[in-house]
Tab-separated table of C-alpha atoms in Angstrom:
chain	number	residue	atom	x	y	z
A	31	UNK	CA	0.000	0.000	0.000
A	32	UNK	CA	0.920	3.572	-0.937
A	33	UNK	CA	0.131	6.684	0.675
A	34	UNK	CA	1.217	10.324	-0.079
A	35	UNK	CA	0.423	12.794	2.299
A	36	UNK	CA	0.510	15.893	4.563
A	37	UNK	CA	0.148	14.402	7.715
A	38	UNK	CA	2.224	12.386	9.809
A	39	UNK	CA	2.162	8.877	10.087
A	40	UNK	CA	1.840	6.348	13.006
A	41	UNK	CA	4.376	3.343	12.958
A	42	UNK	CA	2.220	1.171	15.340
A	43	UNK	CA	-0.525	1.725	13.330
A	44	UNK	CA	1.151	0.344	10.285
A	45	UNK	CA	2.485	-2.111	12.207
A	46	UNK	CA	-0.060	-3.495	13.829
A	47	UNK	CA	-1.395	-4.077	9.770
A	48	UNK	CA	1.562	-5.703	8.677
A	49	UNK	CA	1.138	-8.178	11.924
A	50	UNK	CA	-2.020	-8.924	10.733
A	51	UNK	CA	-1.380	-12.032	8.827
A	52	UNK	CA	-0.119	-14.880	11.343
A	53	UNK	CA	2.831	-16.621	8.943
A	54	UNK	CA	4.392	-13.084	9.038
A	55	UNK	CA	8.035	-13.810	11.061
A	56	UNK	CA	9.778	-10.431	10.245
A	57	UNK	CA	8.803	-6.916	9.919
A	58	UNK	CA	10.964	-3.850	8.495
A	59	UNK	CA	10.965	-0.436	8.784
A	60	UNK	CA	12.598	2.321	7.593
A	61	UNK	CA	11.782	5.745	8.958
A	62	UNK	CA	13.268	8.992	7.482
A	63	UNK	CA	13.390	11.950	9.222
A	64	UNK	CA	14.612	15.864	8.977
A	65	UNK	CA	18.026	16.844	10.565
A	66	UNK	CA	18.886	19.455	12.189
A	67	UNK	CA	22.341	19.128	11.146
A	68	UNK	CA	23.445	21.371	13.914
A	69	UNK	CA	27.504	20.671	13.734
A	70	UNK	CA	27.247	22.294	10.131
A	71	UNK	CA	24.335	25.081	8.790
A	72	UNK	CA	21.596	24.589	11.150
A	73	UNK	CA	18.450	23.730	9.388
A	74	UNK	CA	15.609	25.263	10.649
A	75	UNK	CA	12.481	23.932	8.164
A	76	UNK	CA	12.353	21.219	4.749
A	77	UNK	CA	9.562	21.720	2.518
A	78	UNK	CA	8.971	18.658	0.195
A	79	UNK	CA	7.839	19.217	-3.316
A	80	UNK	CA	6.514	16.375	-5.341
A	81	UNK	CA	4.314	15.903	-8.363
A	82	UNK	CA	1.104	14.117	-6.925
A	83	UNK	CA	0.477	11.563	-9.944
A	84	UNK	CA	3.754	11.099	-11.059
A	85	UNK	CA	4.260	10.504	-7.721
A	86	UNK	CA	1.758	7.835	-7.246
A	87	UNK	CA	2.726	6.147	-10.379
A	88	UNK	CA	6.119	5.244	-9.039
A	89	UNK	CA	5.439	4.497	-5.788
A	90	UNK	CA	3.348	2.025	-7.253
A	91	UNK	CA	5.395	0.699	-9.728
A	92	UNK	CA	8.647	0.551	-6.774
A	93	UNK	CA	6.277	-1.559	-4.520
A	94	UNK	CA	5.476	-3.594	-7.586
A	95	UNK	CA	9.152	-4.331	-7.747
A	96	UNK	CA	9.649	-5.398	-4.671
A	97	UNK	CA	6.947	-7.560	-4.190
A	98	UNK	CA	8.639	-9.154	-7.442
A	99	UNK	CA	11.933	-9.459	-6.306
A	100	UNK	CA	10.801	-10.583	-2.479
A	101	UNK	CA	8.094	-13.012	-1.175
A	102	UNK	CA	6.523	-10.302	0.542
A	103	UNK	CA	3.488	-10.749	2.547
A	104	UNK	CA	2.517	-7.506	2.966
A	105	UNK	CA	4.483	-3.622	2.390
A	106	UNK	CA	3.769	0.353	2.759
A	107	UNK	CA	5.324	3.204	1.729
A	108	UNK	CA	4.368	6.404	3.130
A	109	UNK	CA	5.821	9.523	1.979
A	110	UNK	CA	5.146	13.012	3.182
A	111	UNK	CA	5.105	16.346	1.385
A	112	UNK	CA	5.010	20.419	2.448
A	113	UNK	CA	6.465	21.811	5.124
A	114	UNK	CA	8.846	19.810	7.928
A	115	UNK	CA	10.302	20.237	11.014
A	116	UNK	CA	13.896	18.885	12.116
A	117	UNK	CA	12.648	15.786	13.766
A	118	UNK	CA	10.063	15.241	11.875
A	119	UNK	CA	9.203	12.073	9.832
A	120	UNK	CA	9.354	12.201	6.350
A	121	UNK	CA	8.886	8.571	4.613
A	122	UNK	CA	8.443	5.437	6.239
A	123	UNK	CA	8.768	2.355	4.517
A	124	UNK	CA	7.554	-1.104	5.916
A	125	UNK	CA	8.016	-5.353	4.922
A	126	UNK	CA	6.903	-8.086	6.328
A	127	UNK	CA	7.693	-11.651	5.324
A	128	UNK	CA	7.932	-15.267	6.064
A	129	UNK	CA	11.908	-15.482	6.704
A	130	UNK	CA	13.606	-12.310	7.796
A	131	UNK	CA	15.515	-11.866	4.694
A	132	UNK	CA	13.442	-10.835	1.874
A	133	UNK	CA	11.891	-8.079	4.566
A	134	UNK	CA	15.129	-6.395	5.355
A	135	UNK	CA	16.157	-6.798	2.382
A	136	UNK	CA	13.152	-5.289	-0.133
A	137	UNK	CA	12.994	-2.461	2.921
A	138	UNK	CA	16.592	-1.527	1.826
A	139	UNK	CA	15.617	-1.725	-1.714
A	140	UNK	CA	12.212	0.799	-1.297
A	141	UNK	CA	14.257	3.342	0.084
A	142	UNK	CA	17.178	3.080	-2.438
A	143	UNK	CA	14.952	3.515	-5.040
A	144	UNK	CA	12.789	6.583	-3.301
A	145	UNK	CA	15.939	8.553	-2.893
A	146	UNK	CA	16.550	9.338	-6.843
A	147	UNK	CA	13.270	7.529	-8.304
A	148	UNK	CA	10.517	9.139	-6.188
A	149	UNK	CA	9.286	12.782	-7.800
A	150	UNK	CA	9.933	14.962	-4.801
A	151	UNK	CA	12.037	17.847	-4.269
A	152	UNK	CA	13.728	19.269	-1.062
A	153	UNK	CA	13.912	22.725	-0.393
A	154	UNK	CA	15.479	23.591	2.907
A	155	UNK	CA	15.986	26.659	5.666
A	156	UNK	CA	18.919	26.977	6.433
A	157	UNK	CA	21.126	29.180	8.859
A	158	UNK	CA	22.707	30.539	5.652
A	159	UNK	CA	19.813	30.732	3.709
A	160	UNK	CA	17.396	28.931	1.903
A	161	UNK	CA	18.638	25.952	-1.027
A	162	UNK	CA	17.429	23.349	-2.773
A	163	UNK	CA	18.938	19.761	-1.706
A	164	UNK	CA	21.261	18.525	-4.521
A	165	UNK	CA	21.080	15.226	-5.906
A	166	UNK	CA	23.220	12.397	-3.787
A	167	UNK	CA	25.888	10.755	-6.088
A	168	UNK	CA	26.051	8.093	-3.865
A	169	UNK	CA	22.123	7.289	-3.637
A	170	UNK	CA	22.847	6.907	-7.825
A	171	UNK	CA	25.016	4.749	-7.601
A	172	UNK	CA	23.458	2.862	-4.795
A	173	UNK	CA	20.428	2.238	-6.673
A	174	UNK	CA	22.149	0.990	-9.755
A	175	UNK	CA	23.572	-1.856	-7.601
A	176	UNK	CA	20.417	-2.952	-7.228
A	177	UNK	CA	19.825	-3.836	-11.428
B	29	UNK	CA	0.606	20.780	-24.238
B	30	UNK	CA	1.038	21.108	-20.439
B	31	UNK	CA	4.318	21.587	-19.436
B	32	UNK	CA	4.734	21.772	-15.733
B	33	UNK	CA	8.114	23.033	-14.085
B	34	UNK	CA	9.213	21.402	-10.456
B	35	UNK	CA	12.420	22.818	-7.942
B	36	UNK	CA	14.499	25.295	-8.986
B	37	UNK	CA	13.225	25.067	-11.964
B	38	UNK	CA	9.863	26.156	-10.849
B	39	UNK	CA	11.344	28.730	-9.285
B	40	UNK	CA	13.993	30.972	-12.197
B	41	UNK	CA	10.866	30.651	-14.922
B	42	UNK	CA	8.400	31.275	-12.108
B	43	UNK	CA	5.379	29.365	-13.301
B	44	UNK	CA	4.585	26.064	-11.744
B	45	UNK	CA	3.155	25.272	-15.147
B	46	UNK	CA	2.072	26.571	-18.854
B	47	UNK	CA	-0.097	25.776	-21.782
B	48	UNK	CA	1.526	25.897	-25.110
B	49	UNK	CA	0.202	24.928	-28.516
B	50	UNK	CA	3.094	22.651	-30.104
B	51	UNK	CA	4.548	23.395	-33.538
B	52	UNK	CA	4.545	19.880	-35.349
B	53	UNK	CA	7.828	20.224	-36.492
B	54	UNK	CA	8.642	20.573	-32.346
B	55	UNK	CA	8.757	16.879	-32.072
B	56	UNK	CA	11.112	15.575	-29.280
B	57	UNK	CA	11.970	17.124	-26.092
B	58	UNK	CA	15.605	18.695	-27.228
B	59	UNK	CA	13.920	20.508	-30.236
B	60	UNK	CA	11.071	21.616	-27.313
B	61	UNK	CA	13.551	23.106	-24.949
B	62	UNK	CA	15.155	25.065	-27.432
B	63	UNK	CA	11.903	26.703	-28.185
B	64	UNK	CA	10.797	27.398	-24.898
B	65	UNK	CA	14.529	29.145	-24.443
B	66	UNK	CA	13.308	31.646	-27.198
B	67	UNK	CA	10.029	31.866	-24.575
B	68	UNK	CA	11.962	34.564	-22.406
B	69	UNK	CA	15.080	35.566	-20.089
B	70	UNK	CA	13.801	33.259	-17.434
B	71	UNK	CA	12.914	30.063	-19.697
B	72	UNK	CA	16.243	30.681	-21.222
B	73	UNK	CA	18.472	30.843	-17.450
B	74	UNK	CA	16.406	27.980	-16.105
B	75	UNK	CA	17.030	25.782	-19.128
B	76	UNK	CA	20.227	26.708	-20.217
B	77	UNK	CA	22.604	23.649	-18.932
B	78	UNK	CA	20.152	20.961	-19.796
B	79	UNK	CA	22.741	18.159	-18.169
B	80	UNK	CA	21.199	19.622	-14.636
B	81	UNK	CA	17.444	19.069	-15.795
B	82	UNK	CA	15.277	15.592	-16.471
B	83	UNK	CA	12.143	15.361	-18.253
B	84	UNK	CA	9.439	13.803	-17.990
B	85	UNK	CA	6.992	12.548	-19.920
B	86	UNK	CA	3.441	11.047	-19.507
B	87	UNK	CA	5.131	11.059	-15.895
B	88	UNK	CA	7.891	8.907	-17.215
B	89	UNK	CA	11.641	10.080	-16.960
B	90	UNK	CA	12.848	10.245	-20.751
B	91	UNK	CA	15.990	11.346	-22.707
B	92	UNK	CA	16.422	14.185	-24.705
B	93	UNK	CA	15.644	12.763	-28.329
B	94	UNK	CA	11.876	11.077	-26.862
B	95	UNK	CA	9.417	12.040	-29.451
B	96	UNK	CA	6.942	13.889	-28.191
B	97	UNK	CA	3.299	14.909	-29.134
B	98	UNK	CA	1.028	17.670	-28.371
B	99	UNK	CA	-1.199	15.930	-25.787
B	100	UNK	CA	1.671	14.415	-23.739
B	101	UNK	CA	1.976	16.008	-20.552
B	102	UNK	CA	5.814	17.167	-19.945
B	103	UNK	CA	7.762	18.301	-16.547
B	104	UNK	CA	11.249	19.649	-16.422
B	105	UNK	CA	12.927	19.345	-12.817
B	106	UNK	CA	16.270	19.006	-11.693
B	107	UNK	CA	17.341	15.022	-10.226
B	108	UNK	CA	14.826	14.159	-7.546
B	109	UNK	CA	15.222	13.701	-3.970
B	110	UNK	CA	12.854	11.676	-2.336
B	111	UNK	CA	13.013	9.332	0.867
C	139	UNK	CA	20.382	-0.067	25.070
C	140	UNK	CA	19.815	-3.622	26.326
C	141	UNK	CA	16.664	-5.639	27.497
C	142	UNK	CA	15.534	-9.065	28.002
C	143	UNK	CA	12.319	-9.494	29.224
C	144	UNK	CA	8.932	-11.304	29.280
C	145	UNK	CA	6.654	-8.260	28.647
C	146	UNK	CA	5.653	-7.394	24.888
C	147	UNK	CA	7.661	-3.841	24.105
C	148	UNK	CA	5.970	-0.974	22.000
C	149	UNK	CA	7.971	-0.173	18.956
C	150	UNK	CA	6.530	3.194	19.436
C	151	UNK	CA	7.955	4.121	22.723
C	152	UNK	CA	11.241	3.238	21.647
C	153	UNK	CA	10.789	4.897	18.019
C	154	UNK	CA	9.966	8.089	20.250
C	155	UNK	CA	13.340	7.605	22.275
C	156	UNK	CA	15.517	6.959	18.957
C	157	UNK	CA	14.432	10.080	17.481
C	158	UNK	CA	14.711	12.217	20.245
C	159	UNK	CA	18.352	13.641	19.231
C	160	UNK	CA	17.474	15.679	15.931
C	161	UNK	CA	20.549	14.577	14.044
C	162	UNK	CA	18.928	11.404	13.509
C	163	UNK	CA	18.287	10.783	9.971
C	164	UNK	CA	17.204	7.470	9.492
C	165	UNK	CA	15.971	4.851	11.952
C	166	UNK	CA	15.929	0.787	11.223
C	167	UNK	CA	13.830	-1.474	13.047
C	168	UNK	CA	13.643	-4.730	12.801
C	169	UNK	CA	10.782	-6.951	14.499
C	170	UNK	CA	10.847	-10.910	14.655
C	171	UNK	CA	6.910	-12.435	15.952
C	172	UNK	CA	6.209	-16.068	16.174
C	173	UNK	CA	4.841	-17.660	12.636
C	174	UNK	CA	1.642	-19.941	13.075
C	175	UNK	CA	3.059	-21.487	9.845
C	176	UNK	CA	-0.559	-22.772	8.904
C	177	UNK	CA	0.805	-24.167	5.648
C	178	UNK	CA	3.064	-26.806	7.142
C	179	UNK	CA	2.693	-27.876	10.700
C	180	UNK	CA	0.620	-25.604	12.880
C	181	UNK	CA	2.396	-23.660	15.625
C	182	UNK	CA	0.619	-23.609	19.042
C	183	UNK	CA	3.434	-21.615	21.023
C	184	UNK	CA	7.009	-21.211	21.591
C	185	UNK	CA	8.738	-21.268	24.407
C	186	UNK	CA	11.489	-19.535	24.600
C	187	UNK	CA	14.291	-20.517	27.211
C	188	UNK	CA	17.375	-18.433	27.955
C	189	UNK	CA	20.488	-18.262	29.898
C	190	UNK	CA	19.871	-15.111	31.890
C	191	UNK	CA	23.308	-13.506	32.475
C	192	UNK	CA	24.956	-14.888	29.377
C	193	UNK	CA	22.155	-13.808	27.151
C	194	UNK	CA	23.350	-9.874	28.897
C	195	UNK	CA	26.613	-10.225	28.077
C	196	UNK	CA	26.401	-11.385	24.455
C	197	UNK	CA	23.639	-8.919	23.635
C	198	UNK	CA	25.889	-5.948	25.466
C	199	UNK	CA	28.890	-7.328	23.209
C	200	UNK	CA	26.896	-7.503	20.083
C	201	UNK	CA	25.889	-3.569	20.442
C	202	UNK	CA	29.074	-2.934	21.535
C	203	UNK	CA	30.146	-4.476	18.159
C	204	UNK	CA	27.565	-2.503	15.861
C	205	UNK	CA	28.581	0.894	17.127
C	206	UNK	CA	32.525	0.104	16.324
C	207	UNK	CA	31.477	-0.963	12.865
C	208	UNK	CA	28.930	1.801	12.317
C	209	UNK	CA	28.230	5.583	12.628
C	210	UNK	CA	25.332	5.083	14.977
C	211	UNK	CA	23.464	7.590	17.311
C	212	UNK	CA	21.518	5.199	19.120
C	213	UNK	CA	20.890	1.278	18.947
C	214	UNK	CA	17.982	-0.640	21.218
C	215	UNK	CA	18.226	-4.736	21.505
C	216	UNK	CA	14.900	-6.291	23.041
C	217	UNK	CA	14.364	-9.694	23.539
C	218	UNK	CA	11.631	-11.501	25.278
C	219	UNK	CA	11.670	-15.144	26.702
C	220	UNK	CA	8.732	-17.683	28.514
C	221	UNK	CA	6.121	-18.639	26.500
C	222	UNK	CA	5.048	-16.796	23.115
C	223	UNK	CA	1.894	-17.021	20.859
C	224	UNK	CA	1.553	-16.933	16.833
C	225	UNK	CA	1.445	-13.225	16.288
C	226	UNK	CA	3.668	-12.393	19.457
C	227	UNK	CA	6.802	-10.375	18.986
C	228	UNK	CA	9.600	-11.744	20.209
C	229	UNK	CA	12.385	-9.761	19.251
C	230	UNK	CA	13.392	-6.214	18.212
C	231	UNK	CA	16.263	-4.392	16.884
C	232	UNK	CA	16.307	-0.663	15.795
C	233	UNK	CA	19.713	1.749	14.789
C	234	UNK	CA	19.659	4.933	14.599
C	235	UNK	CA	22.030	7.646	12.172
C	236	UNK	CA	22.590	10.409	10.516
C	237	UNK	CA	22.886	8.980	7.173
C	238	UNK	CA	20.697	5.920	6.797
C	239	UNK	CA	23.248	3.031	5.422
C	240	UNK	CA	24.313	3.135	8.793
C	241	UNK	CA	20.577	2.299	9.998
C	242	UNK	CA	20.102	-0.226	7.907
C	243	UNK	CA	22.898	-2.444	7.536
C	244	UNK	CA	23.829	-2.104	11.236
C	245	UNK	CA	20.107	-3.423	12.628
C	246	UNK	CA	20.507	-6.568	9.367
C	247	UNK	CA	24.188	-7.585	11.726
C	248	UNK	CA	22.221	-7.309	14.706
C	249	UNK	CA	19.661	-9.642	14.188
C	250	UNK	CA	22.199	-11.977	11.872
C	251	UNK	CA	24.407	-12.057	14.831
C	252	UNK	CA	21.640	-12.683	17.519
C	253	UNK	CA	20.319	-15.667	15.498
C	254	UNK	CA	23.443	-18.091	16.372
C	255	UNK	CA	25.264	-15.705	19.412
C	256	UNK	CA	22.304	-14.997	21.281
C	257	UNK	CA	21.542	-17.665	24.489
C	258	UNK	CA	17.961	-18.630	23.107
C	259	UNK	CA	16.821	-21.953	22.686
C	260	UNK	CA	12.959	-22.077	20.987
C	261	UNK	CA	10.832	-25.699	22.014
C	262	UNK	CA	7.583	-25.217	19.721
C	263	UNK	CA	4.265	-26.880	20.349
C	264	UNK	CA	3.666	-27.807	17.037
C	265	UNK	CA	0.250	-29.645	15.802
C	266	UNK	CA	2.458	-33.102	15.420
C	267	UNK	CA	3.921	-32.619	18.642
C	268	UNK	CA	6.641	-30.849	20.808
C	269	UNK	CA	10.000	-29.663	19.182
C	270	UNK	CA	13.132	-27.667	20.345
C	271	UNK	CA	14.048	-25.826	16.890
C	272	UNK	CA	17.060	-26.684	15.379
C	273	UNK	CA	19.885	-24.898	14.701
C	274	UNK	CA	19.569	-23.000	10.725
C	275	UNK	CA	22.772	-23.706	9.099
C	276	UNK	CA	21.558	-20.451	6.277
C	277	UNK	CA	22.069	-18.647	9.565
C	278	UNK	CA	25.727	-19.592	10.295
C	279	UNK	CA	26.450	-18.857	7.047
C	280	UNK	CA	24.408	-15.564	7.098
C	281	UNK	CA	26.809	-14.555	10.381
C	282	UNK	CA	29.751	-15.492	9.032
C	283	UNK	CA	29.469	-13.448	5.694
C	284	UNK	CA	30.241	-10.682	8.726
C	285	UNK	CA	33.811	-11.104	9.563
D	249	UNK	CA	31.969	-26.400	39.331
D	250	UNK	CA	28.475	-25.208	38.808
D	251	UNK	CA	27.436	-27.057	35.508
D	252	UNK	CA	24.520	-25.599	33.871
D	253	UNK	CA	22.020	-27.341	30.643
D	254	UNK	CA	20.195	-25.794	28.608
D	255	UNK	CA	17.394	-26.895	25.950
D	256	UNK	CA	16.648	-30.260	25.182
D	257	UNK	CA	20.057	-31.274	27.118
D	258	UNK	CA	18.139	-30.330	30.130
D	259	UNK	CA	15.048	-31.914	29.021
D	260	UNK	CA	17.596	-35.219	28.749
D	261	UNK	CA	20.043	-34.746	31.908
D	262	UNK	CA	16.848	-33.967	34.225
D	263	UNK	CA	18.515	-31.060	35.253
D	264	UNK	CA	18.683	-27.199	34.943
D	265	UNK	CA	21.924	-27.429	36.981
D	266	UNK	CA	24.190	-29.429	39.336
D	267	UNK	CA	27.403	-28.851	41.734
D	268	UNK	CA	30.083	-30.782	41.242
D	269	UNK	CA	33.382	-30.631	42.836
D	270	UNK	CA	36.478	-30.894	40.066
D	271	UNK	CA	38.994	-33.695	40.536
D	272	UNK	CA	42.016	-31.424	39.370
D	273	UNK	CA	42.897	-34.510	36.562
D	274	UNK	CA	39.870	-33.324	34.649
D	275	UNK	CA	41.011	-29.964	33.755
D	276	UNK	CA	39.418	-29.674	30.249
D	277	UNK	CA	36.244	-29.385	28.949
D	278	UNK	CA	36.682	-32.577	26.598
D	279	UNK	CA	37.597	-34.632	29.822
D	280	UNK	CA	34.721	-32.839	32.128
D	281	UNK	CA	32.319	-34.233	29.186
D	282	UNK	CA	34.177	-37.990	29.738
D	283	UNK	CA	33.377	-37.845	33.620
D	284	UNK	CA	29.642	-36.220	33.062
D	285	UNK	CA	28.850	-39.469	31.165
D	286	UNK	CA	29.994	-42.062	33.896
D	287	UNK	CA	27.590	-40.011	36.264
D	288	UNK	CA	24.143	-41.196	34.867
D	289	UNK	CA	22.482	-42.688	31.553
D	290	UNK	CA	20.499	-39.409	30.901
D	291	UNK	CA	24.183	-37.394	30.798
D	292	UNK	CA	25.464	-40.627	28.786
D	293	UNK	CA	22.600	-40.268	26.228
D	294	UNK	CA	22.496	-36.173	25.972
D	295	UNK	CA	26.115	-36.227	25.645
D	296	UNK	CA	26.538	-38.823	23.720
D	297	UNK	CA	27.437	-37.034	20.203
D	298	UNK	CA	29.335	-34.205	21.537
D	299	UNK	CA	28.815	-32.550	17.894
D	300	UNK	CA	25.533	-31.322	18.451
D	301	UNK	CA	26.299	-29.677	21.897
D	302	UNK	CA	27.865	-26.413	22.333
D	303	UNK	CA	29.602	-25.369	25.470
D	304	UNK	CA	30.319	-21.722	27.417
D	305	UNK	CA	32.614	-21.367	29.957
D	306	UNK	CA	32.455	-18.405	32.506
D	307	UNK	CA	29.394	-17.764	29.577
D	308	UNK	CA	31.876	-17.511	26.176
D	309	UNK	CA	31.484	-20.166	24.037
D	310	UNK	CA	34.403	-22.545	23.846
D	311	UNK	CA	35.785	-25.603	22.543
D	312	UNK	CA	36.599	-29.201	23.779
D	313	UNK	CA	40.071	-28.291	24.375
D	314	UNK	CA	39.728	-25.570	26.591
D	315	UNK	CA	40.954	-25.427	30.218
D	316	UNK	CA	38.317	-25.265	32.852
D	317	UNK	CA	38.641	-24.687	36.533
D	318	UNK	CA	36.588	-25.787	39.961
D	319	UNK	CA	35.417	-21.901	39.758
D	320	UNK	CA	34.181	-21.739	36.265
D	321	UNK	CA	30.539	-21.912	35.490
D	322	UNK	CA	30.016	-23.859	32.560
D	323	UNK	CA	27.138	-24.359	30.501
D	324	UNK	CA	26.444	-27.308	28.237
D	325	UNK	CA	23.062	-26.532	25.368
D	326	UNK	CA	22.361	-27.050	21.708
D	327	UNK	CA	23.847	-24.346	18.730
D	328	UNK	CA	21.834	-21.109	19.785
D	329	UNK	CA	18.228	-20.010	18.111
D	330	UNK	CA	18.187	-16.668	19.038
D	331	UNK	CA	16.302	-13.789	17.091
């Protein structure tokens, strides 16, 4: 299941779905949230741009892949957009499986692929200003190990 | 066409999107960004090191020579940063 | 932070205490329940028996071990022993970080380590019968990939 | 020597523990195993294929070889299924 939204999310909520089924043996999360970043340039907000159907699309189509790649019994990916707070939660993504494997694992994968796949843009407040977060090399080539 | 703009792209042409009418002989996205450079000062800064931007169309990510047709729905935004 | 108990735990609470420092970026968890395994041989419970003070000491060593290998803010180990129902969580894990590779591959080495270092032994009241569960030799493996 | 079982080596031995005082000749764990089997025919049986049992000493796991001490708590139990 995908949801894009405002609001925050509750883990145990989700969690308490993904427990549902009875030959589920491992859950995994994944929960992103806004820094602060304090040792650097403080950041004092993060507003998340995205564009709502393309948005929807891939989250879609990334749960799709994991659910082919993983014998998943159940997964959610919930991804928040406007304005943030440090310490806020931004995406949370969630497995659950037979064997413990294919739920850490396809977690790992969801938010590999979010990072440079999923249409959302960060703008952020900083002590020296406001900027727009720069794509991660890294994340690129993190997700391309996953072909 | 409906060409929507996302990021700091979004922000130097200063429309989160635009209607234009497409010239048939406008048919991929390369040929389309060099006529919305003629568009104005703004179009022109925003777009003007196309290795920064992607495009989309029909909401899929796409290289520069995609064909493209006057009811496809196009987005120009820098490399996302979700999660 | 350490605990072996009997009493469920509520992934909440200890979400809540993992995020409390704002240069968290990313927290793992990791949740293990009892399968009813419905397919095969029906699970009634599991009993889980441990050696008290060794089952400290390897959990305090295996933390200890996850924060030399990784950038971590915090890191929570909960395990529960006595006598567990299908659906009942027996086990979490959850790593905290700035940057969330740290999260994530330090909570998969906690629970790959806990699986073969950690003093549990699991007797299951199956539907054919009692059975203490055998050792998984994926799971040695798993470990060892570690080193 | 406080000698403590675990799992079904328990459920075999009878036992969740026993005190046993160390003649100093048995001064490894591979010889404590030898004198645990003369005791009864429950130790004989659950130690009878000394592959399947792991053992700790002062709670580390060890092997057969290792030196052991009247002051050592050791603990005798099946490869761990923790998790």
């Amino acid at each position: 299941m995908i949801k894009v939204q405002k609001e925050d999310f509750d883990v145990n909520k989700e969690l308490k779905k993904l427990s549902e089924n009875k030959n589920v043996g491992g859950i995994s999360f994944f929960i992103g949230l806004v820094r602060e970043d304090l040792s650097k340039d403080k950041c004092h907000s993060m507003t998340l741009q995205h564009y709502p159907e393309m948005t929807e699309k891939m989250l879609d189509k990334i749960e799709i892949e994991a659910n082919k790649r993983w014998n998943l019994i159940g997964s959610i990916i919930i991804h928040r957009y406007g304005k943030l707070y440090p310490g806020d939660q931004i995406v949370l993504v969630g497995t659950s499986s037979e064997h413990r494997k294919d739920a850490i694992n396809s977690c790992e994968f969801l938010i590999d692929w979010l990072k440079t796949k999923a249409p959302f843009w960060k703008l952020e407040e900083r002590e020296s200003g406001k900027k727009w977060v720069e794509e991660n090399f890294k994340d690129s080539e993190t997700v391309k190990n996953w072909k | 066409m409906n060409i929507k703009y996302f990021s700091w792209v979004r922000d130097q042409i200063g429309l989160d999107e635009e209607q234009i009418e497409l010239d048939p002989k406008v048919n991929s996205v390369e040929k389309l960004v060099s006529h919305l450079i003629k568009n104005s000062e703004d179009h022109s800064k925003a777009l003007a090191d196309i290795s920064l931007i992607r495009c989309a169309v029909n909401m899929e990510v796409v290289n520069l020579n995609h064909k493209i047709k006057n009811e496809d729905e196009i987005a120009f935004f820098p490399p996302m940063t979700g999660g």
